[in-house]
Short mmCIF file of C-alpha atoms and ligand atoms in Angstrom, two decimals:
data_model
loop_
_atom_site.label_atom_id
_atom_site.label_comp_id
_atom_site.label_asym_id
_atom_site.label_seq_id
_atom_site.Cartn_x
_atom_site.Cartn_y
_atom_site.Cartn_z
CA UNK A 1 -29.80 35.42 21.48
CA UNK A 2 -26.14 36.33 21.24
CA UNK A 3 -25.47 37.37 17.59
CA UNK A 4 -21.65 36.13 16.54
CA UNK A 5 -20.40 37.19 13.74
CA UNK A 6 -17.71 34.85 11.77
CA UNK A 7 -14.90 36.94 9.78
CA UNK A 8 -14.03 35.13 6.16
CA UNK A 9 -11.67 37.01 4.41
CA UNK A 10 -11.68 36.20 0.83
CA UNK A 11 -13.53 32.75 0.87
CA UNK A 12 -12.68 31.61 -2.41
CA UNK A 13 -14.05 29.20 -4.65
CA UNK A 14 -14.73 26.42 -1.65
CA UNK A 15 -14.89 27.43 2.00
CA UNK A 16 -11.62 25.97 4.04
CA UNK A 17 -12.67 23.51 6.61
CA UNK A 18 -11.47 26.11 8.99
CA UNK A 19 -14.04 28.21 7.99
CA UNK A 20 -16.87 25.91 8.51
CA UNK A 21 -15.31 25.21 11.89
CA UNK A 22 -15.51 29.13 12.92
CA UNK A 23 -19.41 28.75 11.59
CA UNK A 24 -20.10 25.47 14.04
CA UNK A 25 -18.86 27.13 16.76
CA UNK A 26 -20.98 30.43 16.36
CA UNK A 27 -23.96 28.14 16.23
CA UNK A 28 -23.29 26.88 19.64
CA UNK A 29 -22.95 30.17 20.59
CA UNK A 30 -25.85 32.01 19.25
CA UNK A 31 -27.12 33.70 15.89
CA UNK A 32 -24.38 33.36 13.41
CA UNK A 33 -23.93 35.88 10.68
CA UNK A 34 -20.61 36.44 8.39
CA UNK A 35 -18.55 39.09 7.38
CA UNK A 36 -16.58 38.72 4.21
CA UNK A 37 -14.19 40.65 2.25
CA UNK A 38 -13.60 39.49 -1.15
CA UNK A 39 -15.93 37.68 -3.69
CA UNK A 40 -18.08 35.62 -2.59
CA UNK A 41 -19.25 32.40 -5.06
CA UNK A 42 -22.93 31.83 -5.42
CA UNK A 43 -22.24 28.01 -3.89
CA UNK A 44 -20.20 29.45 -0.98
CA UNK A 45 -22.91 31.96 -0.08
CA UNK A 46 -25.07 28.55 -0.05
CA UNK A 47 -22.75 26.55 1.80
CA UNK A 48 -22.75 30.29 4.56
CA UNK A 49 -26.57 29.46 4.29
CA UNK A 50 -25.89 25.41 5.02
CA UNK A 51 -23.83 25.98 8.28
CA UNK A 52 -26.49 28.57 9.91
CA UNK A 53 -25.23 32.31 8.83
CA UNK A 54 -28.48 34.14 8.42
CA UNK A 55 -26.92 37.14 7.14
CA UNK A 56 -23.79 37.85 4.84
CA UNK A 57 -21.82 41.10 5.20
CA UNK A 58 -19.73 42.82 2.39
CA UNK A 59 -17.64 45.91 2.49
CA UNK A 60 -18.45 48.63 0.29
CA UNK A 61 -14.63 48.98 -0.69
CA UNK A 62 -13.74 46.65 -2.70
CA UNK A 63 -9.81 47.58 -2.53
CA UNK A 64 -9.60 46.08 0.95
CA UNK A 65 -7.15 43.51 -0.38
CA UNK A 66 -4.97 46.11 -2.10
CA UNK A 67 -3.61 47.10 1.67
CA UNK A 68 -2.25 45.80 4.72
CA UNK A 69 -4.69 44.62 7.41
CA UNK A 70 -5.85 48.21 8.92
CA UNK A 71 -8.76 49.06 6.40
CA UNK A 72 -10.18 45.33 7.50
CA UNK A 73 -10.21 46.03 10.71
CA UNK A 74 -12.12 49.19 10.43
CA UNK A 75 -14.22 47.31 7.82
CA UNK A 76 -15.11 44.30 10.53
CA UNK A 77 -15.80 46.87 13.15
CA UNK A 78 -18.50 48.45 11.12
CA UNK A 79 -19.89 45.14 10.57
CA UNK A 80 -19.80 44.16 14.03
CA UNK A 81 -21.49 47.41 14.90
CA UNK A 82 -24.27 46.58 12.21
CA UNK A 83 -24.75 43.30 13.42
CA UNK A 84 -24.97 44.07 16.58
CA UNK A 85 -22.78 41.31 17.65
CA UNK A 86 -21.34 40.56 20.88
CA UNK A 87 -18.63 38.15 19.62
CA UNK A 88 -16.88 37.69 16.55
CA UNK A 89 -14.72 34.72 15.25
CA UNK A 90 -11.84 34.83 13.19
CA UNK A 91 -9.10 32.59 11.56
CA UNK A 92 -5.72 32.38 14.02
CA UNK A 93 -3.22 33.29 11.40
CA UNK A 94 -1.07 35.70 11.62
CA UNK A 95 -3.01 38.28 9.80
CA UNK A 96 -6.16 36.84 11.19
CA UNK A 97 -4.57 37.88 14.53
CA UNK A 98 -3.16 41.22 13.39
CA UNK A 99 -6.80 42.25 12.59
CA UNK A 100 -8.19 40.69 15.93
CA UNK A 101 -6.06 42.79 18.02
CA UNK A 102 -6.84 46.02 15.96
CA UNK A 103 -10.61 45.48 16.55
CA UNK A 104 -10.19 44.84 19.59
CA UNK A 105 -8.30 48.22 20.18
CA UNK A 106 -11.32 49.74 17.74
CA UNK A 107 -14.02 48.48 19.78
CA UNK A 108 -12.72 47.98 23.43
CA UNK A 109 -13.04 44.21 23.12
CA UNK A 110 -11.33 41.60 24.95
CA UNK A 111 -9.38 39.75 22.43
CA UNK A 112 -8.05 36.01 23.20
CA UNK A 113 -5.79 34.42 21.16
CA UNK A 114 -5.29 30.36 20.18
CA UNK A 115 -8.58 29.24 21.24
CA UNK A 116 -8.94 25.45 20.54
CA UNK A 117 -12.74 25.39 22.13
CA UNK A 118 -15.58 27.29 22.96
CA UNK A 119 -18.45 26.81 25.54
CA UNK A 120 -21.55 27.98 24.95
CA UNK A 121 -21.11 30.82 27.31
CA UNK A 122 -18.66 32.13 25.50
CA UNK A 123 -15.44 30.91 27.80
CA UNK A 124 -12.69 30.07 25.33
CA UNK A 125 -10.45 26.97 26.13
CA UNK A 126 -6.32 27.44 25.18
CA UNK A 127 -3.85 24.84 24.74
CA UNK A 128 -0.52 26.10 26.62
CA UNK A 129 2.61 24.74 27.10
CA UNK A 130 3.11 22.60 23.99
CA UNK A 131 -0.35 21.18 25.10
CA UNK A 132 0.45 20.08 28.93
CA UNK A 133 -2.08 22.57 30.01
CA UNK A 134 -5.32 23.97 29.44
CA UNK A 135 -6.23 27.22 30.20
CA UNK A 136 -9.90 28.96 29.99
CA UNK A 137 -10.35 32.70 29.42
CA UNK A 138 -13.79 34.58 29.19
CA UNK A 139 -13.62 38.24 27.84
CA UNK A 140 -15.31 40.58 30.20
CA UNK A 141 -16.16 43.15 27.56
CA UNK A 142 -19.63 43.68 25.53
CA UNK A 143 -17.74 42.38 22.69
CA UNK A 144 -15.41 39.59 22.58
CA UNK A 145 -13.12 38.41 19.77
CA UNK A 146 -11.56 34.83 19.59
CA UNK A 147 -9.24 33.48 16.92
CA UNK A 148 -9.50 29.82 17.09
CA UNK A 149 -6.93 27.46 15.33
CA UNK A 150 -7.54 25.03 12.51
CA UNK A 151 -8.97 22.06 13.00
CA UNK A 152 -9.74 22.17 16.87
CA UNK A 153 -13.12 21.10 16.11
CA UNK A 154 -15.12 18.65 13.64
CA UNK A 155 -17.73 20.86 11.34
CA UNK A 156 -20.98 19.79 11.05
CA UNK A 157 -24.28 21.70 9.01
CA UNK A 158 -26.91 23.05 10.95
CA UNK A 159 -29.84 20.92 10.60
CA UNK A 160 -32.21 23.87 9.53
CA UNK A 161 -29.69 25.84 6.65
CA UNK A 162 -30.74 29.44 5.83
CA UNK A 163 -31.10 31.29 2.83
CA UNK A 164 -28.96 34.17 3.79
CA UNK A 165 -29.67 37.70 2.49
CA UNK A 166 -26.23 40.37 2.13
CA UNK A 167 -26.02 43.84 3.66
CA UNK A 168 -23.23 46.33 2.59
CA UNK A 169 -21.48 47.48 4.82
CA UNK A 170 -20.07 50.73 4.44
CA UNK A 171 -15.99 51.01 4.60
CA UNK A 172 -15.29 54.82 6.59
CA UNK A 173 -13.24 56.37 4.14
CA UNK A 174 -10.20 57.58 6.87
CA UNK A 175 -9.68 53.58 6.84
CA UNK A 176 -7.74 53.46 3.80
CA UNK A 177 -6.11 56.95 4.19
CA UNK A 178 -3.40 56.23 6.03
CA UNK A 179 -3.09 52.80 5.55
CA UNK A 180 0.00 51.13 3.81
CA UNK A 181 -0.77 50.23 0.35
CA UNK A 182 0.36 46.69 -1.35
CA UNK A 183 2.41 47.38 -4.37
CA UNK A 184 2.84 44.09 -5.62
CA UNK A 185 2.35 40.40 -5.08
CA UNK A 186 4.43 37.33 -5.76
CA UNK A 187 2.77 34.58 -6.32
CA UNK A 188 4.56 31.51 -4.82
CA UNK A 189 4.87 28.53 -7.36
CA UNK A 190 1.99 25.86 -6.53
CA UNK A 191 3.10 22.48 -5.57
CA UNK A 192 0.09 20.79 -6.40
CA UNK A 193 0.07 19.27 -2.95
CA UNK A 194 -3.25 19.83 -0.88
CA UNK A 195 -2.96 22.78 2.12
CA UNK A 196 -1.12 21.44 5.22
CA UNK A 197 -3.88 22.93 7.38
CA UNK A 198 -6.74 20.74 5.65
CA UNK A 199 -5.02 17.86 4.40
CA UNK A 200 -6.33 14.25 4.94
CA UNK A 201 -2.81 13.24 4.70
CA UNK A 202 0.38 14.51 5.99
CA UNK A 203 3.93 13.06 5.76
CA UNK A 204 6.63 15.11 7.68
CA UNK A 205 10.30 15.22 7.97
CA UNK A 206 12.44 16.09 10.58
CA UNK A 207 16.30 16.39 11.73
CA UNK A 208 16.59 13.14 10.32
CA UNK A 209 15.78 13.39 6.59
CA UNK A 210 19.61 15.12 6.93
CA UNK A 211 18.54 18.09 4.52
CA UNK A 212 17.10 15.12 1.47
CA UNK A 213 13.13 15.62 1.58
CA UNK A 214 13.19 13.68 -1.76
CA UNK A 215 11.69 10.62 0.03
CA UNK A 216 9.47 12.48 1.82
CA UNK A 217 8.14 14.31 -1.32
CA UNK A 218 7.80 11.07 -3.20
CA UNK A 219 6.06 9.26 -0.45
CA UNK A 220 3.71 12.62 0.31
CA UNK A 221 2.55 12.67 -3.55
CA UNK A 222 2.04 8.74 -3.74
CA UNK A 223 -0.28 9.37 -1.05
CA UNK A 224 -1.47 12.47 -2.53
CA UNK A 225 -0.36 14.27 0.54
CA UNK A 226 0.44 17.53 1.96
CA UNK A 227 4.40 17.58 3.44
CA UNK A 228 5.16 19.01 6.95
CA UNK A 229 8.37 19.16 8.79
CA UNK A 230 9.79 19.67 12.43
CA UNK A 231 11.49 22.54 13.58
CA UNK A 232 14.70 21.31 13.15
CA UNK A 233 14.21 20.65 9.32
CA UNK A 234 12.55 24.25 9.02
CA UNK A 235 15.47 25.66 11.10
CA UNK A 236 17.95 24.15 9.04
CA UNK A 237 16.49 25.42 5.99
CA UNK A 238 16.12 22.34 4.48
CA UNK A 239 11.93 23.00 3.80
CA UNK A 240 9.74 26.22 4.61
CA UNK A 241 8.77 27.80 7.80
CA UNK A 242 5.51 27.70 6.50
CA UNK A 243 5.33 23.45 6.65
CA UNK A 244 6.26 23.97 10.54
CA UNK A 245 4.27 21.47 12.35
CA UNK A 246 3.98 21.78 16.38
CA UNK A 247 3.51 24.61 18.99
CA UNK A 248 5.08 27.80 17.07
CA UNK A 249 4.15 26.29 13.65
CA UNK A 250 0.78 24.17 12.38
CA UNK A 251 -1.86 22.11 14.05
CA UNK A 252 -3.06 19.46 11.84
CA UNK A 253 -4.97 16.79 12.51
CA UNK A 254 -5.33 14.39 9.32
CA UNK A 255 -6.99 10.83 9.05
CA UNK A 256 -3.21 10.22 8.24
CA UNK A 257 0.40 11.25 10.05
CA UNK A 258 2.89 10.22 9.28
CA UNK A 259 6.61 11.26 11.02
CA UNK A 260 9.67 10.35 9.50
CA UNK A 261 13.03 11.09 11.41
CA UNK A 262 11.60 13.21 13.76
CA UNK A 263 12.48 12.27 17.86
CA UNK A 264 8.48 13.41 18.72
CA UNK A 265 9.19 16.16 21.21
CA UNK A 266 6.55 17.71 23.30
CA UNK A 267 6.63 21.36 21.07
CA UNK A 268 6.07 18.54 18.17
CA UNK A 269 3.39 16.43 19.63
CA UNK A 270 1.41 19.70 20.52
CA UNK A 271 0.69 20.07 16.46
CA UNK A 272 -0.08 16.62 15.70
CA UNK A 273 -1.38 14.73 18.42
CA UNK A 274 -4.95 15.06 17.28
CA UNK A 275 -4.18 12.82 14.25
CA UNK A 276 -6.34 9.81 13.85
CA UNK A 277 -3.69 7.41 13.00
CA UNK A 278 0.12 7.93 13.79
CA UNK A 279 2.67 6.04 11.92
CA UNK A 280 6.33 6.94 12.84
CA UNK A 281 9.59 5.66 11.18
CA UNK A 282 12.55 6.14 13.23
CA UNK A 283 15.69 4.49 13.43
CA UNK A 284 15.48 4.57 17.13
CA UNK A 285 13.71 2.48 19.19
CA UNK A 286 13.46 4.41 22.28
CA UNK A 287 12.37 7.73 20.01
CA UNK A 288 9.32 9.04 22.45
CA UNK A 289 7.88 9.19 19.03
CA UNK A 290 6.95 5.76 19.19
CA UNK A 291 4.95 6.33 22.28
CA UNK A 292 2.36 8.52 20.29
CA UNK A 293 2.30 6.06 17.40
CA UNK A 294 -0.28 3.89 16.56
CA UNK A 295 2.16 1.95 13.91
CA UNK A 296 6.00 2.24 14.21
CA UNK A 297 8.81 1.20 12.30
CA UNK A 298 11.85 0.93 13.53
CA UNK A 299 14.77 1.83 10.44
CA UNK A 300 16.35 3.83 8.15
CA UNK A 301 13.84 6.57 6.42
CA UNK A 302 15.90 6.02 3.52
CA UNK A 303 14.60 2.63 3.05
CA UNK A 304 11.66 2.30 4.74
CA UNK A 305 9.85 5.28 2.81
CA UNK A 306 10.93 4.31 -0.65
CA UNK A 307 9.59 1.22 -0.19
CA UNK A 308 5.98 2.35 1.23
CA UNK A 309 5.73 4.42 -2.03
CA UNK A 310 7.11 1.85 -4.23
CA UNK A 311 4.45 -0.59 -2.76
CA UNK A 312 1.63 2.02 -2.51
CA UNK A 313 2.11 3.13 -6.27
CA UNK A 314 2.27 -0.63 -7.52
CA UNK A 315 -1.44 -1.28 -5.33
CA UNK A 316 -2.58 1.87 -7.18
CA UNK A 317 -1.50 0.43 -10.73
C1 FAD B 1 9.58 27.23 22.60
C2 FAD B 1 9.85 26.09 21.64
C3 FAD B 1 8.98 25.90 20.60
C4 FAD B 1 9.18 24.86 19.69
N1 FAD B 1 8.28 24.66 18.68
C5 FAD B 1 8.43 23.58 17.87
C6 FAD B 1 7.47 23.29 16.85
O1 FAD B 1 6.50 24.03 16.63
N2 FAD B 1 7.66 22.19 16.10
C7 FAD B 1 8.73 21.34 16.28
O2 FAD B 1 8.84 20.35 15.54
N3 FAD B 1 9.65 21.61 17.22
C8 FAD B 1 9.54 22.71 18.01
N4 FAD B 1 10.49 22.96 18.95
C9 FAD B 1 11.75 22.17 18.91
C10 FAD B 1 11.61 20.80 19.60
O3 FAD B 1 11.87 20.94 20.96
C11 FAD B 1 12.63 19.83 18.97
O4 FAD B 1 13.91 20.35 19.10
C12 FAD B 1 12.36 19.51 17.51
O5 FAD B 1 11.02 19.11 17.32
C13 FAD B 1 13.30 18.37 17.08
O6 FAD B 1 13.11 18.12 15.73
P1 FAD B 1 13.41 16.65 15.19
O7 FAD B 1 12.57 15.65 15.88
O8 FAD B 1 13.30 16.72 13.70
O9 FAD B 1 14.96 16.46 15.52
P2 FAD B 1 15.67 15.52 16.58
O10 FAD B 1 15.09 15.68 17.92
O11 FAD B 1 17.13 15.72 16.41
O12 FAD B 1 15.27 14.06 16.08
C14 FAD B 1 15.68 13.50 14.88
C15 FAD B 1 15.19 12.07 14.89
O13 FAD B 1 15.48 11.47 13.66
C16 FAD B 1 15.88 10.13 13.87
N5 FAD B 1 16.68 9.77 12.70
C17 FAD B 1 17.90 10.24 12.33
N6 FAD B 1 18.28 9.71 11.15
C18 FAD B 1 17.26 8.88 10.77
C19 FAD B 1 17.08 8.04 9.63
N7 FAD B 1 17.95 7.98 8.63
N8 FAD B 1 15.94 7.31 9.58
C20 FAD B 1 15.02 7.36 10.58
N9 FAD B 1 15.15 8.15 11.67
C21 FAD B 1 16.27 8.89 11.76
C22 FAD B 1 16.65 10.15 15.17
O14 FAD B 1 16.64 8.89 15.77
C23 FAD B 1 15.85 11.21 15.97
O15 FAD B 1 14.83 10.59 16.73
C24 FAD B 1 10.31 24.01 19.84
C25 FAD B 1 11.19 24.21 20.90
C26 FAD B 1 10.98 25.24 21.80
C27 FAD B 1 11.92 25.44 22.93
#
């Protein structure tokens, strides 16, 4: 059997959603096992054990945090070569990717980006094109390596967990030699809201919020909501890249979208179209918005959202 090992870098205190995703897909792939970096919480290591991993791997640096992505990389190829695996599964961030491509480079693997699906012969599935096609790729190398985006899949528990044991990897000391070393961190200020990525709910902004996400905000956190934005609010500087929704920013795909003042083009719909219920407000009736949305209202954000979280808050008490 295929032995597929997931990548977690720092899991945290609970394991992201995209995490357990990564996990369900090894499973359909073969033995999974997981390499972290990081601390790892005695409840996470159960939740590893819930989802299938039968082993955990740990570096034996424990500085791999303190520089920029090479010493991972030369960490997860060590691991990959202990577990014998023939694919590994990572995160698609940026630095997700980053690492990806040096491993690949490391171990002569085919790497393929932006995977939204895998079959159980390993053949990854890519959404192009702002999601008008779909393309398959299948890496022709002993080992493969596929970042897969967030939310492309719904996570489920194996139905036999494991009680996985850890191995130590050990970190070749040349990785950190020449590596660039962090010298500080800025932490950004919290908003309290819940990650775009995982949330259940999203409310997003575009061109025509007109630089005022104040309704938008006040709406989101009524809702207890994450906030994400169109290119053309991002662009304009009115909100940060990082709440990007559509093909060069986020995929989401909450219980809950909803799209205020944004016109619904194609490199929008690709981020969002997975949502299971789409309400739009847009002034204009023939917005191609509305022909994604399960609910629309036609008007003026500026009234129509105040209202929504005027009424929401008074059903809330
Ligand atoms: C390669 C490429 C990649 C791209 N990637 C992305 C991406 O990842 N994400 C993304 O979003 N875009 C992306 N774009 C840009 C995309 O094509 C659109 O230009 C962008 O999504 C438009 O943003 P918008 O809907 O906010 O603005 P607009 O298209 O200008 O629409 C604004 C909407 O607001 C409505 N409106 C105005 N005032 C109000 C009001 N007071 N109340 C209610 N409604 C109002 C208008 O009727 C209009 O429908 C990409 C483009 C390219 C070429």
């Amino acid at each position: 059997m295929a032995k597929v090992l997931v990548f977690i870098d720092n899991p945290g205190p609970a394991l992201k959603k995209a995490s357990l995703e990564l996990l369900t897909i090894a499973r359909s792939l073969g033995e999974p096992a997981v390499a972290f970096n990081g601390e790892l919480h005695d409840d996470v290591a159960a939740t590893l054990g819930a989802y299938g991993a039968q082993t955990l791997y740990r570096p034996s640096a424990a500085d791999l945090d303190d520089y920029l992505v090479g010493p991972k990389a030369s960490y997860l190829a060590a691991a990959v070569l202990t577990a014998h695996a023939t694919v590994v599964l990572t995160e698609n961030s940026a630095e997700a990717r980053e690492i990806a491509a040096r491993l690949g480079i490391k171990l002569g693997a085919g790497v393929i980006t932006d995977v939204v699906a895998v079959d159980p012969d390993g053949t990854a599935h890519k959404s192009v094109l702002a999601g008008s096609w779909t393309t398959t790729a299948k890496a022709t190398t002993p080992v493969a390596v596929l970042t897969v985006k967030a939310n492309s899949i719904t996570p489920e528990p194996a139905v036999t967990g494991t009680a996985p044991g850890t191995i130590t990897v050990e970190v070749p000391e040349t990785a950190t030699a020449a590596s660039a070393r962090i010298t500080a961190r800025n932490e950004k200020a919290a908003s309290g809201r819940p990650d775009l990525a995982e949330a259940r709910i999203v409310v997003a902004g575009g061109r025509g919020v007109d630089g005022n996400f104040g309704p938008v905000e006040e709406l989101a956190d009524a809702l207890g909501a994450a906030i994400g934005a169109s290119r053309a609010a991002t662009d304009a500087g009115w909100i940060g890249h990082d709440a990007q929704i559509g093909q060069t920013g986020k995929t989401v795909s909450p219980q809950l979208y909803i799209s205020a003042g944004i016109s619904g083009a194609v490199q929008q719909k690709a981020g969002m179209q997975t949502a299971k219920v789409i309400v739009a407000v847009n002034k204009d009736a023939e917005s191609p918005v509305f022909e994604i949305a399960d609910f629309g209202i036609i008007g003026d954000l500026f009234q129509v959202l105040p209202q929504a979280t005027a009424e929401i808050k008074k059903r809330k008490g």
